[in-house]
Each structure stands twice: as structure tokens, then as C-alpha cells.
Coordinates of C-alpha atoms and ligand atoms in Angstrom, one line a residue:
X821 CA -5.6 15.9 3.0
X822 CA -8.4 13.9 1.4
X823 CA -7.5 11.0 -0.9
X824 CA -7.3 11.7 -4.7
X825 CA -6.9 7.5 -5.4
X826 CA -8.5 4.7 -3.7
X827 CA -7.2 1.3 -4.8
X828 CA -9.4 -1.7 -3.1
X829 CA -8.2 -5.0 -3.3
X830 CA -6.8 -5.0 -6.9
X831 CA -6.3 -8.5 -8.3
X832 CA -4.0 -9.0 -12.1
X833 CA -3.3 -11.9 -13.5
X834 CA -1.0 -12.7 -16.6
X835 CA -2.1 -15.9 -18.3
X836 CA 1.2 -18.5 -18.6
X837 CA 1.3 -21.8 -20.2
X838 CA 1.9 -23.0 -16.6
X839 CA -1.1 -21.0 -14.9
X840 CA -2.2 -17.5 -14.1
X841 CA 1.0 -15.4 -12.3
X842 CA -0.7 -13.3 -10.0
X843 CA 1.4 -10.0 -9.9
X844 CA -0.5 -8.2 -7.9
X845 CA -2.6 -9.9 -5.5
X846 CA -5.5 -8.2 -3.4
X847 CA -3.7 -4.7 -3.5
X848 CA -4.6 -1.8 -1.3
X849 CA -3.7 1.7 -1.0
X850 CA -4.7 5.5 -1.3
X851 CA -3.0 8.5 -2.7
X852 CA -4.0 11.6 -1.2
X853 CA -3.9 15.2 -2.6
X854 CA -0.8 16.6 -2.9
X855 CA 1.1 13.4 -1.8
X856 CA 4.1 11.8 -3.2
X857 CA 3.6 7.9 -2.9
X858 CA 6.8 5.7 -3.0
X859 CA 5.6 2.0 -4.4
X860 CA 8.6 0.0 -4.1
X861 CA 10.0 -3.5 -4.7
X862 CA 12.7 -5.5 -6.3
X863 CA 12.4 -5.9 -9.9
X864 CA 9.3 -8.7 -10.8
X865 CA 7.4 -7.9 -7.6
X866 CA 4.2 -6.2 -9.8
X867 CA 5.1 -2.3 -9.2
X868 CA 4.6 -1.8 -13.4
X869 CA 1.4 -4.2 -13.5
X870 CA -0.1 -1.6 -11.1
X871 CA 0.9 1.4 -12.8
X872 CA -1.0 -0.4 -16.0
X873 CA -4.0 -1.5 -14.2
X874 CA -4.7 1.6 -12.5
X875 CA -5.5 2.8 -15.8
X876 CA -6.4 -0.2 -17.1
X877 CA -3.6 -0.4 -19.7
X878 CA -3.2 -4.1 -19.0
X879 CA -2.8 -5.6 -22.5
X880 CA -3.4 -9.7 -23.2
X881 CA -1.9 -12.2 -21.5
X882 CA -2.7 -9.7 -18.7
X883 CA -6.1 -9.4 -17.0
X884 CA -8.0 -7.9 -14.1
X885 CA -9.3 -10.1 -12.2
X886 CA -11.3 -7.7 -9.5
X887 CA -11.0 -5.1 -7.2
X888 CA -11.7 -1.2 -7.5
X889 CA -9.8 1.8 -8.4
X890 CA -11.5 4.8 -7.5
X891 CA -10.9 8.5 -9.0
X892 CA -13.3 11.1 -7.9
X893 CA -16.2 8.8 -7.0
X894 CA -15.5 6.9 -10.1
X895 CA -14.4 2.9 -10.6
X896 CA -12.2 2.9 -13.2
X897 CA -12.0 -0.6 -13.9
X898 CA -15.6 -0.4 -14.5
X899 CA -15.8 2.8 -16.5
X900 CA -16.7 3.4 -19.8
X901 CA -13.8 3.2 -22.4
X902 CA -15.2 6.6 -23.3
X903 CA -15.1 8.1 -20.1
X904 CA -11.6 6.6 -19.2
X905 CA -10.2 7.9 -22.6
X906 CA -11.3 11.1 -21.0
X907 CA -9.5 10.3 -17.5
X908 CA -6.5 8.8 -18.9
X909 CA -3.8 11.6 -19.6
X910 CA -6.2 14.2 -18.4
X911 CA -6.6 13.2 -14.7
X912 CA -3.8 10.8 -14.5
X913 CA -1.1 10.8 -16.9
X914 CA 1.6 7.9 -16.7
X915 CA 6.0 8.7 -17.0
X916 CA 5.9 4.8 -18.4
X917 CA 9.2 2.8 -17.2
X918 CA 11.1 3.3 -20.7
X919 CA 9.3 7.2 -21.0
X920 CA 13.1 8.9 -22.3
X921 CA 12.9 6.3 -25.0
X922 CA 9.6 6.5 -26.3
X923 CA 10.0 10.0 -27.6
X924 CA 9.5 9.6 -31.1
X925 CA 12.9 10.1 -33.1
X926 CA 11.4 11.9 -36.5
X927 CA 8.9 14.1 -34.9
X928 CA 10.9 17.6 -32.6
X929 CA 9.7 17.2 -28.9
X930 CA 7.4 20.3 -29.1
X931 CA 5.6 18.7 -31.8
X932 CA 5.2 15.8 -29.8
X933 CA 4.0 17.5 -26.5
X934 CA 1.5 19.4 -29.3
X935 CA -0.2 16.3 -30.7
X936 CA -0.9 14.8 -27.5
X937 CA -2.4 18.2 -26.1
X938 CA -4.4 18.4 -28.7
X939 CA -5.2 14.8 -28.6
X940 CA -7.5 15.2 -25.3
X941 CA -8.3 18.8 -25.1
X942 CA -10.1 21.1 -27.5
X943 CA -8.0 24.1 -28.2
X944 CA -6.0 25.5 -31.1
X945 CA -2.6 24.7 -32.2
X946 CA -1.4 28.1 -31.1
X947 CA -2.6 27.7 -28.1
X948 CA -1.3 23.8 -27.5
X949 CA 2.1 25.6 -28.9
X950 CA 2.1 28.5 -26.2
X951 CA 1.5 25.5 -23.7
X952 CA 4.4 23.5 -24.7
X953 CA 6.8 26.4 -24.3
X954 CA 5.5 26.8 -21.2
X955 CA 5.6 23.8 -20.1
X956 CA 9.5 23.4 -21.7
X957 CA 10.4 26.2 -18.9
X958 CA 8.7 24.5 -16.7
X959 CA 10.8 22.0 -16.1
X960 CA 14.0 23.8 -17.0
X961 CA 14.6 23.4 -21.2
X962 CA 14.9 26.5 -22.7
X963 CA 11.3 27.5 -24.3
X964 CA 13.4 28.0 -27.9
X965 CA 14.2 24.5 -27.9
X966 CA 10.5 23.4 -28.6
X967 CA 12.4 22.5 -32.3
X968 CA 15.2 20.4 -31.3
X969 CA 14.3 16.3 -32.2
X970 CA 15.0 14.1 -29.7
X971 CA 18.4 13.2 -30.5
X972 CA 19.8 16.5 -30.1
X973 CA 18.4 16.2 -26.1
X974 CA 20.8 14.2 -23.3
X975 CA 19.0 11.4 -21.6
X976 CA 18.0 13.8 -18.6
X977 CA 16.7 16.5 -20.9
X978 CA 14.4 13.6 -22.2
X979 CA 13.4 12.7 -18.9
X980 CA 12.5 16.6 -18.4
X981 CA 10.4 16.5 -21.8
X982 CA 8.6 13.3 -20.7
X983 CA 7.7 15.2 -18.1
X984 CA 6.5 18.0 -19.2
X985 CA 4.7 15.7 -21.6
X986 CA 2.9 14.3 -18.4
X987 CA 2.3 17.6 -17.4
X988 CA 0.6 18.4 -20.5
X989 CA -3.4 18.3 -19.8
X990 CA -2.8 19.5 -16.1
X991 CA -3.4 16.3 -14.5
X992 CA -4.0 15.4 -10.7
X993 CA -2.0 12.5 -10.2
X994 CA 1.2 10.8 -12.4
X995 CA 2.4 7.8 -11.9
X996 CA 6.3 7.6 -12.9
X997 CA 7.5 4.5 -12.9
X998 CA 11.4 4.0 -12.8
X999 CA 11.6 7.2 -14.4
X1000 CA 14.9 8.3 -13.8
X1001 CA 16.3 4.7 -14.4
X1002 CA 19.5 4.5 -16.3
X1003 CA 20.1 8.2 -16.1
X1004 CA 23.8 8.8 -14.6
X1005 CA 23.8 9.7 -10.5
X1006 CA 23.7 13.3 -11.1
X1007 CA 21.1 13.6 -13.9
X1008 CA 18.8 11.1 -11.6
X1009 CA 19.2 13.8 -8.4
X1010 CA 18.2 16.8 -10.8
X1011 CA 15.0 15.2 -12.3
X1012 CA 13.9 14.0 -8.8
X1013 CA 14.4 17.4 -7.5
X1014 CA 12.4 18.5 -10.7
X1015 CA 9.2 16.1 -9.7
X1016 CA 9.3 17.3 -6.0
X1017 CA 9.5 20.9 -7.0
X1018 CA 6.9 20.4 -9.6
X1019 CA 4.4 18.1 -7.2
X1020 CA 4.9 21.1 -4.5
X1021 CA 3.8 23.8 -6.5
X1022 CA 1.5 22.2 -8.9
X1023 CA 0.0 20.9 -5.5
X1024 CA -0.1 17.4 -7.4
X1025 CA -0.3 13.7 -6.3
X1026 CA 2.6 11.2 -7.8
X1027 CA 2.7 7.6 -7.4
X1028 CA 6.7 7.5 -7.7
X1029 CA 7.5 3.5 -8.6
X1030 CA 11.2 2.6 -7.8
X1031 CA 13.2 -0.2 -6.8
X1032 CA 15.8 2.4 -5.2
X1033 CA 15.2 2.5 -1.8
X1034 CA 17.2 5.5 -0.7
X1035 CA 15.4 7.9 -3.7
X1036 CA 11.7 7.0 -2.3
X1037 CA 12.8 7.2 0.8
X1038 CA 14.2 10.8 0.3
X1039 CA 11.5 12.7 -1.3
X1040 CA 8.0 10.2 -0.5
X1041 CA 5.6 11.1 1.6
X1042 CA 4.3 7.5 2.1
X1043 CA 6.1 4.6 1.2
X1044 CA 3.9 1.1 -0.2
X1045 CA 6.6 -1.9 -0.2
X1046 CA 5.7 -4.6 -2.7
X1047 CA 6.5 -8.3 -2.7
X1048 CA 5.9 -10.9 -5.0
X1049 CA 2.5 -9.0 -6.5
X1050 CA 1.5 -8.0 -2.1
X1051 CA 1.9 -4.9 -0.6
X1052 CA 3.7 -6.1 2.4
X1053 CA 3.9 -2.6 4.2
X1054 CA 2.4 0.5 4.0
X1055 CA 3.4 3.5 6.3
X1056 CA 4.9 7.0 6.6
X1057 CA 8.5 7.5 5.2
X1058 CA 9.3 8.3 8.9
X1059 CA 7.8 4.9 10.1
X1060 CA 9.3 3.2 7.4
X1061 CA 12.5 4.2 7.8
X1062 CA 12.6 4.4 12.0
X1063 CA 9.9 1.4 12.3
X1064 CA 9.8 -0.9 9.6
X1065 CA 8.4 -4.2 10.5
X1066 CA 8.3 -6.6 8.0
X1067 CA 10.8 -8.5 7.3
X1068 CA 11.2 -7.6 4.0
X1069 CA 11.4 -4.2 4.9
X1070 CA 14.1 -4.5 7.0
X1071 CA 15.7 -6.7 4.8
X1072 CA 15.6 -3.8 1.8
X1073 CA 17.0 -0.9 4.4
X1074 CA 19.7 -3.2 5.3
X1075 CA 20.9 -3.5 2.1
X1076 CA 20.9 -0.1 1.7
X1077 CA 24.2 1.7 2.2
X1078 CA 24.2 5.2 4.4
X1079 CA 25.9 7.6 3.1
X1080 CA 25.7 9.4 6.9
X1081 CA 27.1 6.4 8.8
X1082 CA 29.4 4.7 6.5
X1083 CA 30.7 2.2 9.3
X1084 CA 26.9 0.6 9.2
X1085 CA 26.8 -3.3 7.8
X1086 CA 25.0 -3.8 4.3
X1087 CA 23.6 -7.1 3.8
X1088 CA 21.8 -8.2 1.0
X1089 CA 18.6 -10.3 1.2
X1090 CA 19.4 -13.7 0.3
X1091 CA 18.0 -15.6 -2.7
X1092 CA 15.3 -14.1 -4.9
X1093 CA 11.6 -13.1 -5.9
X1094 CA 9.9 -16.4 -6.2
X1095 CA 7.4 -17.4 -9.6
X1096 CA 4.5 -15.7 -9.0
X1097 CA 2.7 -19.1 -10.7
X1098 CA 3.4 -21.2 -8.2
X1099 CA 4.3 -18.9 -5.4
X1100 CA 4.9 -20.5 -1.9
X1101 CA 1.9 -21.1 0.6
X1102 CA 1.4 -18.4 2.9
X1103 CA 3.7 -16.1 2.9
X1104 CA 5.5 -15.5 0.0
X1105 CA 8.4 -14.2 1.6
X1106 CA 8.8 -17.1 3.6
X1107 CA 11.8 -18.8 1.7
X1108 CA 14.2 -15.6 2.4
X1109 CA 12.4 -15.3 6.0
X1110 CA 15.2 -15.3 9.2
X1111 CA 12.1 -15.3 11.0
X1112 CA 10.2 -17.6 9.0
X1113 CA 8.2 -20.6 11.4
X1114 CA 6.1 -23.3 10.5
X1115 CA 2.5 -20.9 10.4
X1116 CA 3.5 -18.8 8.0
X1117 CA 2.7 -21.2 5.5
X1118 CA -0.4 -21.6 7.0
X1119 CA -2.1 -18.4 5.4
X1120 CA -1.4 -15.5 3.4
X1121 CA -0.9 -12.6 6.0
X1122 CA -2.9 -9.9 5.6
X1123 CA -2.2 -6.6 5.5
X1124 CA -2.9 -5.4 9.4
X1125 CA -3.1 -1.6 10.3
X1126 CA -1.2 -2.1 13.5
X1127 CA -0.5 1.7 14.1
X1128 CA -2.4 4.4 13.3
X1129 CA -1.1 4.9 9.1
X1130 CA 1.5 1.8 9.3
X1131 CA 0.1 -1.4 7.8
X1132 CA 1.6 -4.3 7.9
X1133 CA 1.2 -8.2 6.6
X1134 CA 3.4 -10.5 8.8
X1135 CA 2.5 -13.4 11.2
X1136 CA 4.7 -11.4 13.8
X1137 CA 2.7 -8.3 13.9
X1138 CA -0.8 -10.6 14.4
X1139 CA -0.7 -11.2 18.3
X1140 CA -0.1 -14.0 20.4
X1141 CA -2.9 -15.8 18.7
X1142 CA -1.0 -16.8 16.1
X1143 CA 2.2 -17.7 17.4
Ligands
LIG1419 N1 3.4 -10.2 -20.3 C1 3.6 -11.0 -19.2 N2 3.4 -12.3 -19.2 C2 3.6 -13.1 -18.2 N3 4.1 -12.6 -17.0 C3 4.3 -11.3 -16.9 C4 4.1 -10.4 -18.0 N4 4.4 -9.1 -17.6 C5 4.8 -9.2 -16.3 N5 4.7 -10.5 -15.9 C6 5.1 -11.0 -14.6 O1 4.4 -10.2 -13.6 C7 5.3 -10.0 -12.5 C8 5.3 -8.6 -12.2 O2 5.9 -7.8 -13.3 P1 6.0 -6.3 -13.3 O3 6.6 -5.8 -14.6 O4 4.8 -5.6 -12.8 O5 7.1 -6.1 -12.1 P2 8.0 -4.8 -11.7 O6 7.9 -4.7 -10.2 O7 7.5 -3.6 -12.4 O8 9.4 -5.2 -12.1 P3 10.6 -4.2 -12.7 O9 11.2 -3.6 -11.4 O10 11.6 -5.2 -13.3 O11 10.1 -3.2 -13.6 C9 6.7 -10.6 -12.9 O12 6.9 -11.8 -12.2 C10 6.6 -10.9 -14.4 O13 7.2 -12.0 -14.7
LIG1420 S1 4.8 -14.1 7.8 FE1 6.5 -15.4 8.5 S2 7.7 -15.8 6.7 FE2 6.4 -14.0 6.3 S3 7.6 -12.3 6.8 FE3 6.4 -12.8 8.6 S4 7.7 -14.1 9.8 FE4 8.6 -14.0 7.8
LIG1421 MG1 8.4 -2.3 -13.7

């Protein structure tokens, strides 16, 4: 599988009356085709500021600060707006975090999957209405109900429109982020099950932003964990799950019950994200570190490739050298 994204040391800053809070900080990662990538993190760790500079939807005090995104040969931080008003929606189309609310209340939800079809591609409105019915069935609402307004929809029928509305202009990647969040336990299961069915036979890539551990973990093919604005560890689901390394890592899959082995401990990682304007030295993690020692403040690890796929950035995973 060849890779559809290529993100190269992305750098985003928000400006704050105290300094620039750097929420994401020399970022790296691909997507490939067809992939499902899991980009995970407590809440404040930069997962959203991603999502928006990928496309570069980063809005004042927010600004890129450097590094490449590459789609198809082309840098999209450097493209023209022109061009990337072309590659927005088209090629990647966003499920923003708050996507069930956004639907707009006086418009029906066909209408609204109809403007935005129209809005990038040049076809008729019979056509862009065939589209949205199909689309509708797609993902499992009733073609009919292309007329209902938003309110008349549940929150997961909402979800499934924002979806489809995603799905509109047959893009090659989306990037959902937190989009089943605050749907109930059931509802969540049935519109992840949706995405995975829809990735598998739409043969698409999905950068699938969570802070739930145990959803990435069950339908990702590759799981990027963020903390404090760095990708911290970057592997397989399988490596993550039977080889996690950092720290951090380990600290999130502690915390996670299992529903499997419900004798196993859950421990929560102690104290929280730190202020991304005046992070710690080094290591950001270092104040919730067990293993923390008097080098990691030293230097910002970087992120190593210490097995073929599984990256890592932690002092321990360096060598000897550093010890
Ligand atoms: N407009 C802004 N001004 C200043 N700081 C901001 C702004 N937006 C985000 N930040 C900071 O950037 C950091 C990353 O925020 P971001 O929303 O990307 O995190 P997230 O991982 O998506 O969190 P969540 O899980 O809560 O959605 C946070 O520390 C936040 O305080
Ligand atoms: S670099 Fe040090 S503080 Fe950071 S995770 Fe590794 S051991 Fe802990
Ligand atoms: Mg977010």
C-alpha cells in the first residue's frame, strides 16, 4: 500500500498573551491507501490543530509555522488557495469534532448534502439530488428521508448524514475527528461500524481522531499517540497494543478497562497535560513520568523508528548512550 498523506515535520502555533503554544510540534506521519489511522491523545494534546492544518483551516491566533503536508505530489501548506479550494472537500473532506451539530436547522439534510455537492463539482441539481439519495442509503437512512430537517433525525442519524456529507465529492481520505463523541454507547458502535464498512469498500483512507483508546484500537490500522502537540508513538495497532513503549502509551492502555479480563488493574495516569506555552524541557511527559531521570530534560526526544513500523520518542528506547 503506497501512502495517500505524507505529513513532514508539521509545526502550529496559537499566538497567547503569554507566548506562542505550540500544539503540534515537528509532527510526522503518513496515511496510506486504504488505511484507517488512529491519532490519539487526551483532550488539549493538538489531535484537532492537525485535523485543521492538514487542510490548512487554521484560523488567527493560529499559525503554521513549517513543515510539509503532501497529497499526490503536492504541498498543501504551500498550494494555491485556488487549488486547495479544489482539494479541500474533493480529495479530503473533514467529519469536524462538533459535525452532528453543524447541520444547519432550517435547511432538510438532503438540501444540505445538495449545496455542498454542487459547491465543488459541476453537475446538475438532479444529478447532485440522485447522489444524495444515494449516498442517504449508503450509510443506512432511508433514501425518502432526503426531506426530513435536522431535528426530526437522532443524534446518530446525524452522525450518518455528516457522513454521507463527507462522502459527498468521493474523496480519498477523511479525517473524523471525535466523531461519534457524545452519541450514547450503542449509537457510537453502529457509526464506527458504518466508517469501517464504508473505508473497506470505498477502499478509502481515514485519519480517525479519538481520545478513546479502546475504539482506535478496535477498528485502526495504525495508531499515532499524541502528547502535548508530539507524536510520541507511532506503530501498528498490534504493536501498540502487544508492545507499546512509551510511557505514555502504557500509561493510556492501563487506564483502559478490558472488557475480556475484567480482574486486570486500571490505573489512571496521574496529573495532567501540561501548558503547551511553557511546556517542560525535554520531555514533555516528564512530570507524569515513573520512569522519568534527570536526562530527559536534557532534550526533546525524538521520534526513533526502533522497529521496523514502530516509532518511538523516549530517552529509554535511545541506547545505552544516553543513559
Ligand atoms: N484558539 C486557540 N488559542 C490558543 N490556544 C489554542 C487555541 N486552540 C487550541 N489551543 C491550544 O492548543 C492545544 C491543542 O488544542 P487541540 O484543540 O488541537 O487539542 P485536541 O487534542 O483536539 O483536544 P480535544 O480532545 O479536547 O479536542 C491546547 O492546549 C489548546 O489550549
Ligand atoms: S524521555 Fe524520560 S520522561 Fe520522557 S517518557 Fe521517556 S523516560 Fe519518561
Ligand atoms: Mg479536538
Amino acid at each position: 500500500m503506497g501512502d495517500i498523506l505524507t505529513v513532514k515535520n508539521l509545526t502550529t502555533h496559537y499566538t497567547t498573551p503569554d507566548g506562542p503554544a505550540e500544539a503540534a510540534g515537528d509532527v510526522s506521519f503518513t496515511v496510506k491507501k486504504g488505511e484507517m489511522l488512529g491519532l490519539i491523545g487526551e483532550s488539549g494534546c493538538g489531535k484537532s490543530t492537525i485535523a485543521s492544518s492538514i487542510l490548512r483551516l487554521i484560523e488567527y491566533p493560529g499559525k503554521i509555522v513549517s513543515g510539509e503536508v503532501i497529497l499526490d505530489g503536492i504541498d498543501l501548506i504551500r498550494a494555491k488557495d485556488k487549488e486547495l479550494e479544489k482539494i479541500r472537500w474533493k480529495d479530503i473532506a473533514v467529519i469536524p469534532q462538533s459535525a452532528m451539530n453543524s447541520l444547519n436547522p432550517v435547511y432538510t439534510v438532503g438540501d444540505q448534502i445538495i449545496e455542498s455537492i454542487l459547491l465543488h463539482e459541476d453537475v446538475t441539481k438532479k444529478e447532485a439530488l440522485e447522489r444524495t439519495k444515494n449516498l442517504l442509503e449508503l450509510v443506512g437512512i432511508d433514501k425518502g428521508r432526503w426531506k426530513s430537517y435536522p431535528h426530526e433525525f437522532s443524534g446518530g442519524m446525524k452522525q450518518r448524514v455528516a457522513i454521507a456529507m463527507a462522502l459527498s465529492c468521493n474523496p480519498k481520505l477523511i479525517i473524523s475527528d471525535e466523531s461519534t463523541t457524545g452519541l450514547d454507547v450503542l449509537t457510537q458502535a453502529q457509526v464506527i461500524a458504518l466508517m469501517k464498512d464504508l473505508q473497506e469498500r470505498l477502499d478509502l483512507s481515514i485519519i480517525m481522531i479519538s481520545h478513546d483508546l479502546p475504539l482506535v484500537t478496535s477498528i485502526c490500522d495504525r495508531i499515532a499517540i499524541m502528547y502535548a502537540g508530539k507524536i510520541i508513538e507511532w506503530a501498528s495497532t498490534k504493536e501498540i497494543l502487544e508492545d507499546a513503549r512509551h510511557p505514555y502509551s502504557q500509561g493510556l492502555l492501563n487506564a483502559t478497562p478490558d472488557l475480556l479480563n475484567p480482574d486486570k488493574e486500571v490505573t489512571s495516569i496521574p496529573g495532567s497535560v501540561p501548558n503547551l506555552v511553557h511546556p517542560p524541557s525535554g520531555c514533555r511527559f516528564r512530570d507524569r513520568c515513573q520512569f522519568v531521570m534527570e536526562s530527559c530534560a536534557e532534550k526533546i526526544p525524538p521520534l526513533l523508528e526502533i522497529k521496523e513500523g514502530h516509532h518511538v520518542a523516549c530517552i529509554l528506547e535511545e541506547g545505552d548512550d544516553n543513559e
